[in-house]
Amino acid sequence: MIARRHLLKFLIGGAICLAIFLVYRSLGRYTLDEIEESVQSIAGFRLASAFLFVILSYLCLTGFDTLAVRYAGKPLAYRRTALASFTALSIGHNVGLAALSSGAVRYRFYSRWGLTAEDVAKIIIFCGVTVGLGLVMLAGLALLLQEGGPDLLGLESPVRTALGLACLSMPALYLLLCAFVRRPLRLRTWQFDPPKPGLAIGQIVLGTLNFACVAASIHQLLATFTDAGYLEVASAYVTANIAALISHVPGGIGVLEATMLAILPSTASIGALIAFRVLYYFVPLTIGVPTLLISEAYYRHRGGRFSEQTVM
């Protein structure tokens, strides 16, 4: 038990150091003049609206944890789930391997508030499922709602419709499982207890809204350089995000940009994607890392464990 606790502290410390290094390495790829020129070419209201969608996305992500603690049977006050969610994901998004990196940070918070390692594991799995549901739901809607000939992915309308329906069938199947299956789903050593239908609907809604906000943020930044519509950008983003998740590259650095630029018209500027990475990844990270360090110091000062007996 002591060894596990020390290992957890080591992982958290390593995650912080890696996150700080990634900020330095990623921004170091560009000169200050290049970054400044790229950002200045984007209208101020575009930057502001893009950042607003970033904020809305992170609010949706706090909803992931709010639903997840209810799923685990340990509901907490929103201020706590929001703190754990934002701190964990602002670091996890940049470090990569989110289940491990953000999971370690989540455990650090939730264990102080009375949750066990098993509870935190349920939260991590629940949030991971929510991410998958949100991605396929947005992909399905974007593919089905587009009109006309080939899109940015080069898909003709019939193919696009078939893929869209296939994507939407996954959340529908998930709802059916949650409504009628009352036993755990097992795949080798992996086990998932289907949540109640109300929580499942919340997963689909919040997951879709989250990625819709991310796509909207990118669309606002790209609007300066391309005429691609929101649905086309959303399709491109889903594809790029899946590629980044498969690659396991920390923060999808390079993968997200390369995939987006391969899909979007050549007139799209790397400047918009640099601005997006700064707004969505680095700005939250500069808040999340100090928040984690301050919380560690605060709880260490209070004896290293939260003393309240009632889980609010």
PDB file of N, CA, C and O in Angstrom, residues 4 8 12 64-65 68-74 76 84 88 98-128:
ATOM      1  N   ARG A   4       2.529   1.626  -3.340  1.00  0.00           N
ATOM      2  CA  ARG A   4       1.593   2.145  -4.335  1.00  0.00           C
ATOM      3  C   ARG A   4       1.413   3.648  -4.188  1.00  0.00           C
ATOM      4  O   ARG A   4       1.330   4.375  -5.170  1.00  0.00           O
ATOM      5  N   LEU A   8       2.336   6.455  -6.946  1.00  0.00           N
ATOM      6  CA  LEU A   8       1.358   7.424  -7.410  1.00  0.00           C
ATOM      7  C   LEU A   8       1.923   8.838  -7.353  1.00  0.00           C
ATOM      8  O   LEU A   8       1.770   9.636  -8.282  1.00  0.00           O
ATOM      9  N   ILE A  12       2.557  11.387 -10.522  1.00  0.00           N
ATOM     10  CA  ILE A  12       2.019  12.751 -10.559  1.00  0.00           C
ATOM     11  C   ILE A  12       3.149  13.748 -10.784  1.00  0.00           C
ATOM     12  O   ILE A  12       3.050  14.669 -11.604  1.00  0.00           O
ATOM     13  N   PHE A  64     -18.713  15.639 -17.277  1.00  0.00           N
ATOM     14  CA  PHE A  64     -18.342  14.227 -17.365  1.00  0.00           C
ATOM     15  C   PHE A  64     -18.132  13.655 -15.964  1.00  0.00           C
ATOM     16  O   PHE A  64     -18.638  12.594 -15.618  1.00  0.00           O
ATOM     17  N   ASP A  65     -17.332  14.370 -15.165  1.00  0.00           N
ATOM     18  CA  ASP A  65     -17.010  13.891 -13.818  1.00  0.00           C
ATOM     19  C   ASP A  65     -18.223  13.960 -12.901  1.00  0.00           C
ATOM     20  O   ASP A  65     -18.383  13.110 -12.024  1.00  0.00           O
ATOM     21  N   ALA A  68     -20.046  11.008 -13.619  1.00  0.00           N
ATOM     22  CA  ALA A  68     -19.255   9.821 -13.289  1.00  0.00           C
ATOM     23  C   ALA A  68     -19.290   9.494 -11.796  1.00  0.00           C
ATOM     24  O   ALA A  68     -19.357   8.321 -11.423  1.00  0.00           O
ATOM     25  N   VAL A  69     -19.227  10.521 -10.937  1.00  0.00           N
ATOM     26  CA  VAL A  69     -19.253  10.234  -9.492  1.00  0.00           C
ATOM     27  C   VAL A  69     -20.629   9.712  -9.079  1.00  0.00           C
ATOM     28  O   VAL A  69     -20.739   8.916  -8.131  1.00  0.00           O
ATOM     29  N   ARG A  70     -21.665  10.146  -9.779  1.00  0.00           N
ATOM     30  CA  ARG A  70     -22.998   9.586  -9.514  1.00  0.00           C
ATOM     31  C   ARG A  70     -23.050   8.134  -9.964  1.00  0.00           C
ATOM     32  O   ARG A  70     -23.634   7.284  -9.281  1.00  0.00           O
ATOM     33  N   TYR A  71     -22.453   7.855 -11.102  1.00  0.00           N
ATOM     34  CA  TYR A  71     -22.385   6.486 -11.599  1.00  0.00           C
ATOM     35  C   TYR A  71     -21.647   5.587 -10.609  1.00  0.00           C
ATOM     36  O   TYR A  71     -22.026   4.423 -10.404  1.00  0.00           O
ATOM     37  N   ALA A  72     -20.594   6.131  -9.992  1.00  0.00           N
ATOM     38  CA  ALA A  72     -19.814   5.358  -9.022  1.00  0.00           C
ATOM     39  C   ALA A  72     -20.520   5.236  -7.677  1.00  0.00           C
ATOM     40  O   ALA A  72     -20.044   4.527  -6.790  1.00  0.00           O
ATOM     41  N   GLY A  73     -21.655   5.939  -7.529  1.00  0.00           N
ATOM     42  CA  GLY A  73     -22.396   5.887  -6.276  1.00  0.00           C
ATOM     43  C   GLY A  73     -21.837   6.772  -5.196  1.00  0.00           C
ATOM     44  O   GLY A  73     -22.154   6.613  -4.011  1.00  0.00           O
ATOM     45  N   LYS A  74     -20.993   7.747  -5.577  1.00  0.00           N
ATOM     46  CA  LYS A  74     -20.375   8.653  -4.609  1.00  0.00           C
ATOM     47  C   LYS A  74     -20.529  10.110  -5.074  1.00  0.00           C
ATOM     48  O   LYS A  74     -19.546  10.777  -5.392  1.00  0.00           O
ATOM     49  N   LEU A  76     -20.648  13.998  -5.402  1.00  0.00           N
ATOM     50  CA  LEU A  76     -19.919  15.058  -4.710  1.00  0.00           C
ATOM     51  C   LEU A  76     -20.465  16.414  -5.141  1.00  0.00           C
ATOM     52  O   LEU A  76     -21.168  16.529  -6.143  1.00  0.00           O
ATOM     53  N   ALA A  84     -11.416  18.700  -9.701  1.00  0.00           N
ATOM     54  CA  ALA A  84     -10.698  17.481 -10.083  1.00  0.00           C
ATOM     55  C   ALA A  84     -10.660  17.314 -11.596  1.00  0.00           C
ATOM     56  O   ALA A  84      -9.620  16.972 -12.174  1.00  0.00           O
ATOM     57  N   ALA A  88      -7.177  17.649 -13.728  1.00  0.00           N
ATOM     58  CA  ALA A  88      -6.731  16.397 -14.336  1.00  0.00           C
ATOM     59  C   ALA A  88      -6.652  16.489 -15.853  1.00  0.00           C
ATOM     60  O   ALA A  88      -5.667  16.052 -16.467  1.00  0.00           O
ATOM     61  N   ALA A  98      -4.371   9.620 -21.419  1.00  0.00           N
ATOM     62  CA  ALA A  98      -5.234  10.313 -20.467  1.00  0.00           C
ATOM     63  C   ALA A  98      -5.696   9.436 -19.320  1.00  0.00           C
ATOM     64  O   ALA A  98      -5.800   9.894 -18.179  1.00  0.00           O
ATOM     65  N   ALA A  99      -5.974   8.150 -19.607  1.00  0.00           N
ATOM     66  CA  ALA A  99      -6.457   7.274 -18.547  1.00  0.00           C
ATOM     67  C   ALA A  99      -5.441   7.173 -17.419  1.00  0.00           C
ATOM     68  O   ALA A  99      -5.808   7.082 -16.243  1.00  0.00           O
ATOM     69  N   LEU A 100      -4.150   7.215 -17.768  1.00  0.00           N
ATOM     70  CA  LEU A 100      -3.102   7.113 -16.749  1.00  0.00           C
ATOM     71  C   LEU A 100      -2.779   8.461 -16.139  1.00  0.00           C
ATOM     72  O   LEU A 100      -2.767   8.616 -14.918  1.00  0.00           O
ATOM     73  N   SER A 101      -2.516   9.462 -17.002  1.00  0.00           N
ATOM     74  CA  SER A 101      -2.072  10.755 -16.498  1.00  0.00           C
ATOM     75  C   SER A 101      -3.177  11.500 -15.754  1.00  0.00           C
ATOM     76  O   SER A 101      -3.018  11.876 -14.585  1.00  0.00           O
ATOM     77  N   SER A 102      -4.332  11.697 -16.414  1.00  0.00           N
ATOM     78  CA  SER A 102      -5.426  12.386 -15.736  1.00  0.00           C
ATOM     79  C   SER A 102      -6.012  11.513 -14.640  1.00  0.00           C
ATOM     80  O   SER A 102      -6.514  12.015 -13.636  1.00  0.00           O
ATOM     81  N   GLY A 103      -5.928  10.181 -14.826  1.00  0.00           N
ATOM     82  CA  GLY A 103      -6.433   9.271 -13.804  1.00  0.00           C
ATOM     83  C   GLY A 103      -5.671   9.392 -12.502  1.00  0.00           C
ATOM     84  O   GLY A 103      -6.260   9.340 -11.415  1.00  0.00           O
ATOM     85  N   ALA A 104      -4.358   9.565 -12.592  1.00  0.00           N
ATOM     86  CA  ALA A 104      -3.544   9.715 -11.386  1.00  0.00           C
ATOM     87  C   ALA A 104      -3.909  10.993 -10.640  1.00  0.00           C
ATOM     88  O   ALA A 104      -3.991  11.012  -9.404  1.00  0.00           O
ATOM     89  N   VAL A 105      -4.144  12.071 -11.402  1.00  0.00           N
ATOM     90  CA  VAL A 105      -4.516  13.332 -10.774  1.00  0.00           C
ATOM     91  C   VAL A 105      -5.909  13.229 -10.167  1.00  0.00           C
ATOM     92  O   VAL A 105      -6.152  13.716  -9.056  1.00  0.00           O
ATOM     93  N   ARG A 106      -6.823  12.592 -10.886  1.00  0.00           N
ATOM     94  CA  ARG A 106      -8.174  12.389 -10.349  1.00  0.00           C
ATOM     95  C   ARG A 106      -8.114  11.618  -9.025  1.00  0.00           C
ATOM     96  O   ARG A 106      -8.790  11.958  -8.061  1.00  0.00           O
ATOM     97  N   TYR A 107      -7.323  10.552  -9.004  1.00  0.00           N
ATOM     98  CA  TYR A 107      -7.227   9.753  -7.783  1.00  0.00           C
ATOM     99  C   TYR A 107      -6.708  10.594  -6.623  1.00  0.00           C
ATOM    100  O   TYR A 107      -7.156  10.431  -5.485  1.00  0.00           O
ATOM    101  N   ARG A 108      -5.790  11.478  -6.929  1.00  0.00           N
ATOM    102  CA  ARG A 108      -5.225  12.332  -5.877  1.00  0.00           C
ATOM    103  C   ARG A 108      -6.315  13.162  -5.214  1.00  0.00           C
ATOM    104  O   ARG A 108      -6.321  13.341  -3.991  1.00  0.00           O
ATOM    105  N   PHE A 109      -7.235  13.676  -6.003  1.00  0.00           N
ATOM    106  CA  PHE A 109      -8.329  14.486  -5.455  1.00  0.00           C
ATOM    107  C   PHE A 109      -9.407  13.612  -4.819  1.00  0.00           C
ATOM    108  O   PHE A 109      -9.787  13.813  -3.670  1.00  0.00           O
ATOM    109  N   TYR A 110      -9.898  12.650  -5.591  1.00  0.00           N
ATOM    110  CA  TYR A 110     -11.063  11.892  -5.129  1.00  0.00           C
ATOM    111  C   TYR A 110     -10.763  11.025  -3.903  1.00  0.00           C
ATOM    112  O   TYR A 110     -11.655  10.787  -3.084  1.00  0.00           O
ATOM    113  N   SER A 111      -9.537  10.540  -3.779  1.00  0.00           N
ATOM    114  CA  SER A 111      -9.213   9.716  -2.623  1.00  0.00           C
ATOM    115  C   SER A 111      -9.287  10.530  -1.331  1.00  0.00           C
ATOM    116  O   SER A 111      -9.558   9.978  -0.265  1.00  0.00           O
ATOM    117  N   ARG A 112      -9.066  11.822  -1.423  1.00  0.00           N
ATOM    118  CA  ARG A 112      -9.172  12.684  -0.234  1.00  0.00           C
ATOM    119  C   ARG A 112     -10.623  12.895   0.170  1.00  0.00           C
ATOM    120  O   ARG A 112     -10.914  13.272   1.300  1.00  0.00           O
ATOM    121  N   TRP A 113     -11.519  12.679  -0.774  1.00  0.00           N
ATOM    122  CA  TRP A 113     -12.940  12.940  -0.517  1.00  0.00           C
ATOM    123  C   TRP A 113     -13.730  11.650  -0.297  1.00  0.00           C
ATOM    124  O   TRP A 113     -14.948  11.628  -0.453  1.00  0.00           O
ATOM    125  N   GLY A 114     -13.019  10.592   0.042  1.00  0.00           N
ATOM    126  CA  GLY A 114     -13.692   9.370   0.454  1.00  0.00           C
ATOM    127  C   GLY A 114     -13.897   8.319  -0.613  1.00  0.00           C
ATOM    128  O   GLY A 114     -14.506   7.280  -0.339  1.00  0.00           O
ATOM    129  N   LEU A 115     -13.401   8.523  -1.828  1.00  0.00           N
ATOM    130  CA  LEU A 115     -13.570   7.536  -2.889  1.00  0.00           C
ATOM    131  C   LEU A 115     -12.408   6.549  -2.888  1.00  0.00           C
ATOM    132  O   LEU A 115     -11.269   6.919  -2.590  1.00  0.00           O
ATOM    133  N   THR A 116     -12.696   5.311  -3.206  1.00  0.00           N
ATOM    134  CA  THR A 116     -11.680   4.269  -3.254  1.00  0.00           C
ATOM    135  C   THR A 116     -11.049   4.204  -4.645  1.00  0.00           C
ATOM    136  O   THR A 116     -11.529   4.843  -5.600  1.00  0.00           O
ATOM    137  N   ALA A 117      -9.996   3.402  -4.770  1.00  0.00           N
ATOM    138  CA  ALA A 117      -9.356   3.208  -6.069  1.00  0.00           C
ATOM    139  C   ALA A 117     -10.336   2.604  -7.073  1.00  0.00           C
ATOM    140  O   ALA A 117     -10.324   2.940  -8.259  1.00  0.00           O
ATOM    141  N   GLU A 118     -11.213   1.712  -6.592  1.00  0.00           N
ATOM    142  CA  GLU A 118     -12.228   1.120  -7.462  1.00  0.00           C
ATOM    143  C   GLU A 118     -13.217   2.173  -7.947  1.00  0.00           C
ATOM    144  O   GLU A 118     -13.628   2.158  -9.124  1.00  0.00           O
ATOM    145  N   ASP A 119     -13.602   3.098  -7.072  1.00  0.00           N
ATOM    146  CA  ASP A 119     -14.509   4.176  -7.465  1.00  0.00           C
ATOM    147  C   ASP A 119     -13.875   5.039  -8.559  1.00  0.00           C
ATOM    148  O   ASP A 119     -14.534   5.406  -9.538  1.00  0.00           O
ATOM    149  N   VAL A 120     -12.594   5.377  -8.360  1.00  0.00           N
ATOM    150  CA  VAL A 120     -11.904   6.222  -9.339  1.00  0.00           C
ATOM    151  C   VAL A 120     -11.764   5.493 -10.672  1.00  0.00           C
ATOM    152  O   VAL A 120     -11.887   6.102 -11.740  1.00  0.00           O
ATOM    153  N   ALA A 121     -11.523   4.185 -10.615  1.00  0.00           N
ATOM    154  CA  ALA A 121     -11.443   3.404 -11.855  1.00  0.00           C
ATOM    155  C   ALA A 121     -12.766   3.460 -12.613  1.00  0.00           C
ATOM    156  O   ALA A 121     -12.791   3.591 -13.843  1.00  0.00           O
ATOM    157  N   LYS A 122     -13.881   3.384 -11.880  1.00  0.00           N
ATOM    158  CA  LYS A 122     -15.198   3.493 -12.513  1.00  0.00           C
ATOM    159  C   LYS A 122     -15.373   4.865 -13.162  1.00  0.00           C
ATOM    160  O   LYS A 122     -15.935   4.980 -14.256  1.00  0.00           O
ATOM    161  N   ILE A 123     -14.913   5.903 -12.481  1.00  0.00           N
ATOM    162  CA  ILE A 123     -15.013   7.268 -13.009  1.00  0.00           C
ATOM    163  C   ILE A 123     -14.217   7.391 -14.308  1.00  0.00           C
ATOM    164  O   ILE A 123     -14.684   7.963 -15.306  1.00  0.00           O
ATOM    165  N   ILE A 124     -13.004   6.847 -14.313  1.00  0.00           N
ATOM    166  CA  ILE A 124     -12.143   6.933 -15.495  1.00  0.00           C
ATOM    167  C   ILE A 124     -12.779   6.204 -16.677  1.00  0.00           C
ATOM    168  O   ILE A 124     -12.813   6.715 -17.801  1.00  0.00           O
ATOM    169  N   ILE A 125     -13.284   4.996 -16.434  1.00  0.00           N
ATOM    170  CA  ILE A 125     -13.924   4.231 -17.511  1.00  0.00           C
ATOM    171  C   ILE A 125     -15.167   4.947 -18.017  1.00  0.00           C
ATOM    172  O   ILE A 125     -15.402   5.052 -19.232  1.00  0.00           O
ATOM    173  N   PHE A 126     -15.980   5.471 -17.093  1.00  0.00           N
ATOM    174  CA  PHE A 126     -17.197   6.182 -17.468  1.00  0.00           C
ATOM    175  C   PHE A 126     -16.866   7.391 -18.344  1.00  0.00           C
ATOM    176  O   PHE A 126     -17.518   7.617 -19.377  1.00  0.00           O
ATOM    177  N   CYS A 127     -15.863   8.153 -17.954  1.00  0.00           N
ATOM    178  CA  CYS A 127     -15.483   9.339 -18.739  1.00  0.00           C
ATOM    179  C   CYS A 127     -14.915   8.937 -20.095  1.00  0.00           C
ATOM    180  O   CYS A 127     -15.163   9.608 -21.103  1.00  0.00           O
ATOM    181  N   GLY A 128     -14.166   7.824 -20.128  1.00  0.00           N
ATOM    182  CA  GLY A 128     -13.647   7.346 -21.409  1.00  0.00           C
ATOM    183  C   GLY A 128     -14.757   6.944 -22.356  1.00  0.00           C
ATOM    184  O   GLY A 128     -14.698   7.246 -23.560  1.00  0.00           O
TER     185      GLY A 128
END
